[in-house]
Each structure stands twice: as C-alpha cells, then as structure tokens.
C-alpha cells in the first residue's frame, strides 16, 4: 500500500544526502528521513494486518448469510 510513498521518500533521501554532505545533512537524514521510513514501515504493517482482519470478517459475513 505504501510502496510508492516509500520509493519517493527513498529518492528524496538519496537526493538530499548527495547534495548536503555535512553534519546538518546527516542529522536531517537520521532525524527526519529515517524516522519517516520507520513510521511508513509501521503503517504498512498495520495495513497488512487490517487487510487480514477484513478478509476474516468478509468470510464470517458470507458464512452468516448462508445460515440466514
């Protein structure tokens, strides 16, 4: 779900890292880009879990409809 955003973030991080090669740039990469990458990874994991739960709910609904 978030692969496009992760790709864009990765490209931005690479471009920024190439252009800003000092301690300030390193701090931005560490404190901003890497933080966002971790947050996106967590969102992707939560999305995958939600998709599994959705499928479980849909299966239960189909079973209930056949009973009723």
CSV table of N, CA and C in Angstrom, one decimal:
chain,number,residue,atom,x,y,z
A,1,UNK,N,0.8,-1.2,0.0
A,1,UNK,CA,0.0,0.0,0.0
A,1,UNK,C,0.9,1.3,0.0
A,2,UNK,N,1.9,1.3,0.8
A,2,UNK,CA,2.7,2.5,0.9
A,2,UNK,C,4.0,2.4,0.1
A,3,UNK,N,4.1,1.5,-0.8
A,3,UNK,CA,5.4,1.3,-1.5
A,3,UNK,C,5.7,2.5,-2.4
A,4,UNK,N,4.7,3.2,-3.0
A,4,UNK,CA,5.0,4.3,-3.8
A,4,UNK,C,5.6,5.5,-2.9
A,5,UNK,N,5.0,5.7,-1.8
A,5,UNK,CA,5.4,6.7,-0.8
A,5,UNK,C,6.9,6.4,-0.3
A,6,UNK,N,7.1,5.1,0.0
A,6,UNK,CA,8.4,4.7,0.4
A,6,UNK,C,9.5,4.9,-0.7
A,7,UNK,N,9.1,4.7,-1.9
A,7,UNK,CA,10.0,4.9,-3.0
A,7,UNK,C,10.3,6.4,-3.2
A,8,UNK,N,9.3,7.2,-3.1
A,8,UNK,CA,9.5,8.7,-3.2
A,8,UNK,C,10.4,9.2,-2.0
A,9,UNK,N,10.1,8.7,-0.8
A,9,UNK,CA,10.9,9.1,0.3
A,9,UNK,C,12.4,8.6,0.1
A,10,UNK,N,12.6,7.4,-0.4
A,10,UNK,CA,13.9,7.0,-0.6
A,10,UNK,C,14.7,7.8,-1.6
A,11,UNK,N,14.0,8.2,-2.7
A,11,UNK,CA,14.6,9.0,-3.7
A,11,UNK,C,14.9,10.4,-3.1
A,12,UNK,N,14.0,11.0,-2.3
A,12,UNK,CA,14.3,12.3,-1.7
A,12,UNK,C,15.4,12.2,-0.7
A,13,UNK,N,15.5,11.1,0.0
A,13,UNK,CA,16.6,10.9,1.0
A,13,UNK,C,17.9,10.8,0.2
A,14,UNK,N,18.0,10.1,-0.9
A,14,UNK,CA,19.2,9.9,-1.6
A,14,UNK,C,19.6,11.3,-2.2
A,15,UNK,N,18.7,12.0,-2.8
A,15,UNK,CA,19.0,13.3,-3.4
A,15,UNK,C,19.5,14.2,-2.4
A,16,UNK,N,18.8,14.3,-1.2
A,16,UNK,CA,19.2,15.2,-0.2
A,16,UNK,C,20.6,14.8,0.3
A,17,UNK,N,20.9,13.5,0.5
A,17,UNK,CA,22.2,13.1,1.0
A,17,UNK,C,23.3,13.4,0.0
A,18,UNK,N,23.0,13.3,-1.2
A,18,UNK,CA,24.0,13.7,-2.2
A,18,UNK,C,24.4,15.2,-2.2
A,19,UNK,N,23.4,16.0,-1.9
A,19,UNK,CA,23.6,17.4,-2.0
A,19,UNK,C,24.0,18.1,-0.7
A,20,UNK,N,23.7,17.5,0.4
A,20,UNK,CA,24.0,18.1,1.7
A,20,UNK,C,24.9,17.1,2.4
A,21,UNK,N,26.2,17.3,2.4
A,21,UNK,CA,27.2,16.3,2.9
A,21,UNK,C,27.9,16.8,4.2
A,22,UNK,N,27.1,17.4,5.1
A,22,UNK,CA,27.7,17.9,6.3
A,22,UNK,C,27.0,17.3,7.5
A,23,UNK,N,27.3,17.7,8.7
A,23,UNK,CA,26.7,17.1,9.9
A,23,UNK,C,25.2,17.5,9.9
A,24,UNK,N,24.9,18.7,9.4
A,24,UNK,CA,23.4,19.1,9.4
A,24,UNK,C,22.7,18.1,8.5
A,25,UNK,N,23.2,17.8,7.3
A,25,UNK,CA,22.5,16.9,6.4
A,25,UNK,C,22.4,15.5,7.0
A,26,UNK,N,23.4,15.1,7.7
A,26,UNK,CA,23.4,13.8,8.3
A,26,UNK,C,22.3,13.7,9.4
A,27,UNK,N,22.2,14.8,10.2
A,27,UNK,CA,21.2,14.9,11.2
A,27,UNK,C,19.8,14.9,10.6
A,28,UNK,N,19.6,15.6,9.5
A,28,UNK,CA,18.3,15.6,8.8
A,28,UNK,C,17.9,14.2,8.3
A,29,UNK,N,18.9,13.5,7.7
A,29,UNK,CA,18.7,12.2,7.3
A,29,UNK,C,18.3,11.3,8.4
A,30,UNK,N,19.0,11.3,9.5
A,30,UNK,CA,18.8,10.5,10.7
A,30,UNK,C,17.4,10.8,11.3
A,31,UNK,N,17.2,12.1,11.6
A,31,UNK,CA,16.1,12.6,12.4
A,31,UNK,C,14.8,12.7,11.6
A,32,UNK,N,14.9,12.9,10.3
A,32,UNK,CA,13.7,13.1,9.5
A,32,UNK,C,13.4,11.9,8.6
A,33,UNK,N,14.3,11.7,7.7
A,33,UNK,CA,14.1,10.6,6.7
A,33,UNK,C,14.0,9.3,7.3
A,34,UNK,N,14.9,8.9,8.2
A,34,UNK,CA,14.9,7.6,8.8
A,34,UNK,C,13.7,7.4,9.7
A,35,UNK,N,13.3,8.5,10.4
A,35,UNK,CA,12.1,8.4,11.2
A,35,UNK,C,10.9,8.2,10.4
A,36,UNK,N,10.7,8.9,9.3
A,36,UNK,CA,9.6,8.7,8.4
A,36,UNK,C,9.6,7.3,7.8
A,37,UNK,N,10.8,6.7,7.5
A,37,UNK,CA,10.9,5.4,6.9
A,37,UNK,C,10.3,4.4,8.0
A,38,UNK,N,10.7,4.6,9.2
A,38,UNK,CA,10.2,3.7,10.3
A,38,UNK,C,8.7,3.8,10.4
A,39,UNK,N,8.2,5.0,10.4
A,39,UNK,CA,6.7,5.2,10.5
A,39,UNK,C,6.0,4.6,9.3
A,40,UNK,N,6.5,4.7,8.1
A,40,UNK,CA,5.9,4.1,7.0
A,40,UNK,C,5.9,2.6,7.1
A,41,UNK,N,7.0,2.0,7.6
A,41,UNK,CA,7.0,0.6,7.8
A,41,UNK,C,5.9,0.1,8.8
A,42,UNK,N,5.8,0.9,9.8
A,42,UNK,CA,4.7,0.6,10.8
A,42,UNK,C,3.3,0.7,10.2
A,43,UNK,N,3.1,1.7,9.4
A,43,UNK,CA,1.8,1.9,8.7
A,43,UNK,C,1.6,0.7,7.7
A,44,UNK,N,2.6,0.3,7.0
A,44,UNK,CA,2.5,-0.8,6.1
A,44,UNK,C,2.1,-2.1,6.8
A,45,UNK,N,2.7,-2.3,8.0
A,45,UNK,CA,2.4,-3.5,8.8
A,45,UNK,C,1.0,-3.4,9.3
A,46,UNK,N,0.6,-2.3,9.7
A,46,UNK,CA,-0.8,-2.1,10.2
A,46,UNK,C,-1.8,-2.3,9.1
A,47,UNK,N,-1.5,-1.8,7.9
A,47,UNK,CA,-2.4,-2.0,6.8
A,47,UNK,C,-2.5,-3.5,6.4
A,48,UNK,N,-1.4,-4.2,6.4
A,48,UNK,CA,-1.4,-5.7,6.2
A,48,UNK,C,-2.3,-6.4,7.2
A,49,UNK,N,-2.1,-6.0,8.4
A,49,UNK,CA,-3.0,-6.7,9.5
A,49,UNK,C,-4.4,-6.3,9.3
A,50,UNK,N,-4.8,-5.1,8.9
A,50,UNK,CA,-6.1,-4.7,8.7
A,50,UNK,C,-6.7,-5.5,7.5
A,51,UNK,N,-5.9,-5.7,6.4
A,51,UNK,CA,-6.4,-6.5,5.3
A,51,UNK,C,-6.7,-7.9,5.7
A,52,UNK,N,-5.9,-8.5,6.5
A,52,UNK,CA,-6.2,-9.9,7.0
A,52,UNK,C,-7.5,-9.9,7.8
A,53,UNK,N,-7.6,-8.9,8.7
A,53,UNK,CA,-8.9,-8.9,9.5
A,53,UNK,C,-10.1,-8.7,8.6
A,54,UNK,N,-9.9,-7.8,7.6
A,54,UNK,CA,-11.0,-7.6,6.6
A,54,UNK,C,-11.5,-8.9,6.0
A,55,UNK,N,-10.5,-9.7,5.5
A,55,UNK,CA,-10.8,-10.9,4.9
A,55,UNK,C,-11.5,-11.9,5.9
A,56,UNK,N,-11.0,-11.9,7.1
A,56,UNK,CA,-11.7,-12.8,8.1
A,56,UNK,C,-13.1,-12.3,8.3
A,57,UNK,N,-13.4,-11.0,8.4
A,57,UNK,CA,-14.7,-10.5,8.6
A,57,UNK,C,-15.6,-10.8,7.4
A,58,UNK,N,-15.0,-10.7,6.2
A,58,UNK,CA,-15.8,-11.0,5.0
A,58,UNK,C,-16.2,-12.4,4.9
A,59,UNK,N,-15.3,-13.3,5.3
A,59,UNK,CA,-15.6,-14.7,5.4
A,59,UNK,C,-16.7,-15.0,6.4
A,60,UNK,N,-16.6,-14.4,7.6
A,60,UNK,CA,-17.7,-14.7,8.5
A,60,UNK,C,-19.0,-14.1,8.1
A,61,UNK,N,-19.0,-13.0,7.4
A,61,UNK,CA,-20.3,-12.5,6.9
A,61,UNK,C,-20.9,-13.4,5.8
A,62,UNK,N,-20.0,-13.9,4.9
A,62,UNK,CA,-20.6,-14.9,4.0
A,62,UNK,C,-21.1,-16.1,4.6
A,63,UNK,N,-20.5,-16.6,5.7
A,63,UNK,CA,-21.0,-17.8,6.4
A,63,UNK,C,-22.3,-17.4,7.1
A,64,UNK,N,-22.4,-16.2,7.7
A,64,UNK,CA,-23.7,-15.8,8.3
A,64,UNK,C,-24.8,-15.7,7.3
A,65,UNK,N,-24.5,-15.2,6.1
A,65,UNK,CA,-25.5,-15.0,5.1
A,65,UNK,C,-26.0,-16.4,4.6
A,66,UNK,N,-25.2,-17.4,4.6
A,66,UNK,CA,-25.6,-18.7,4.1
A,66,UNK,C,-26.5,-19.3,5.2
A,67,UNK,N,-26.3,-19.0,6.5
A,67,UNK,CA,-27.1,-19.5,7.6
A,67,UNK,C,-28.4,-18.9,7.6
A,68,UNK,N,-28.5,-17.6,7.3
A,68,UNK,CA,-29.7,-16.8,7.4
A,68,UNK,C,-30.4,-17.0,6.1
